[in-house]
């Protein structure tokens, strides 16, 4: 702050030439509101900050917190070590680790089996009980003197007065319970009984037949509430070498499934006592007596055909690597019409 000199209040004029007393310096007096410049500035800044903080407390606190967070993040980034450069060996190790630790995937055949099995039924044939050696009916459900007689479905016959005389397979193709099977399965016994995938049992009757394709249509007298019909697939794009699955009840055991490939197309098969069959799918998935009427499916679980026969040049009724199925277009025609797909 500027200081002003002290002058005499006397009204007498100073003689000309008079000046300050030699050897003395002028005396200055501070103004009445004078204060040290540093403390005054601090006081003013403190007063301004107090007022500003009182009026803007929330934004100030929020801004301070944000600033502190930014400082922390910045310090973390500065202190974090630089990542190692990506090399081919590092990339290979990462890929191998991912492959080794990926969850196991089910086989394609397992997926196909899971999709078709709800539509596969067991077809049991029953004939009137035959007398045993004593002349009374044999209540065990099979003939003790016939080694080729299949094992009974139950310890006692499911149909009173009848014995279990044959076993085959059927494929549900409509949700009303319509079942496709082979005619040689359905026509081989006096009475038929089917067992669905959920264990439901029902008597069944033949409501349609097509001998030229060895096909029969069955209708059960009751069906499960959640019955799932099979999905049918066209054989137009089928080729030798395509994978297939055959599911059924070979020798009454099952449901059983076997995997193989399509061995050929448009094959013919003729057996004594049966019509000549043509336009058949040849496959090498294992099939045996009891598989007849079961589905031949692709890896999506879709039905390509109905298993109908096996060929064994030795004359034995066991699988020798050659099986035949009626294409589903022919097999389902009596049910679905001229164009079933």
CSV table of N, CA and C in Angstrom, one decimal, residues 2 29 90 129 145-146 177 255 268 310 341:
chain,number,residue,atom,x,y,z
A,2,UNK,N,0.5,2.2,-0.8
A,2,UNK,CA,1.2,3.5,-0.8
A,2,UNK,C,1.1,4.3,0.5
A,29,UNK,N,2.9,7.6,7.5
A,29,UNK,CA,1.9,7.1,8.4
A,29,UNK,C,1.0,6.2,7.6
A,90,UNK,N,2.5,-68.8,-27.6
A,90,UNK,CA,1.4,-68.4,-26.6
A,90,UNK,C,0.0,-68.7,-27.2
A,129,UNK,N,-52.6,-120.3,-25.8
A,129,UNK,CA,-51.7,-121.2,-25.0
A,129,UNK,C,-51.8,-122.6,-25.6
A,145,UNK,N,-40.7,-126.5,-25.1
A,145,UNK,CA,-40.0,-127.4,-26.1
A,145,UNK,C,-39.6,-126.8,-27.4
A,146,UNK,N,-39.7,-125.5,-27.4
A,146,UNK,CA,-39.4,-124.7,-28.7
A,146,UNK,C,-38.2,-123.8,-28.3
A,177,UNK,N,-51.3,-92.1,-32.2
A,177,UNK,CA,-50.9,-93.4,-31.9
A,177,UNK,C,-50.7,-94.4,-33.1
A,255,UNK,N,-35.2,-101.3,-25.5
A,255,UNK,CA,-34.8,-101.0,-26.8
A,255,UNK,C,-33.2,-100.9,-27.0
A,268,UNK,N,-33.0,-105.0,-54.0
A,268,UNK,CA,-34.1,-105.9,-54.0
A,268,UNK,C,-33.9,-107.1,-53.0
A,310,UNK,N,-33.1,-109.0,-43.1
A,310,UNK,CA,-31.7,-109.1,-43.1
A,310,UNK,C,-31.3,-110.3,-44.0
A,341,UNK,N,-44.2,-86.9,-47.4
A,341,UNK,CA,-43.3,-85.9,-46.9
A,341,UNK,C,-43.5,-84.5,-47.5
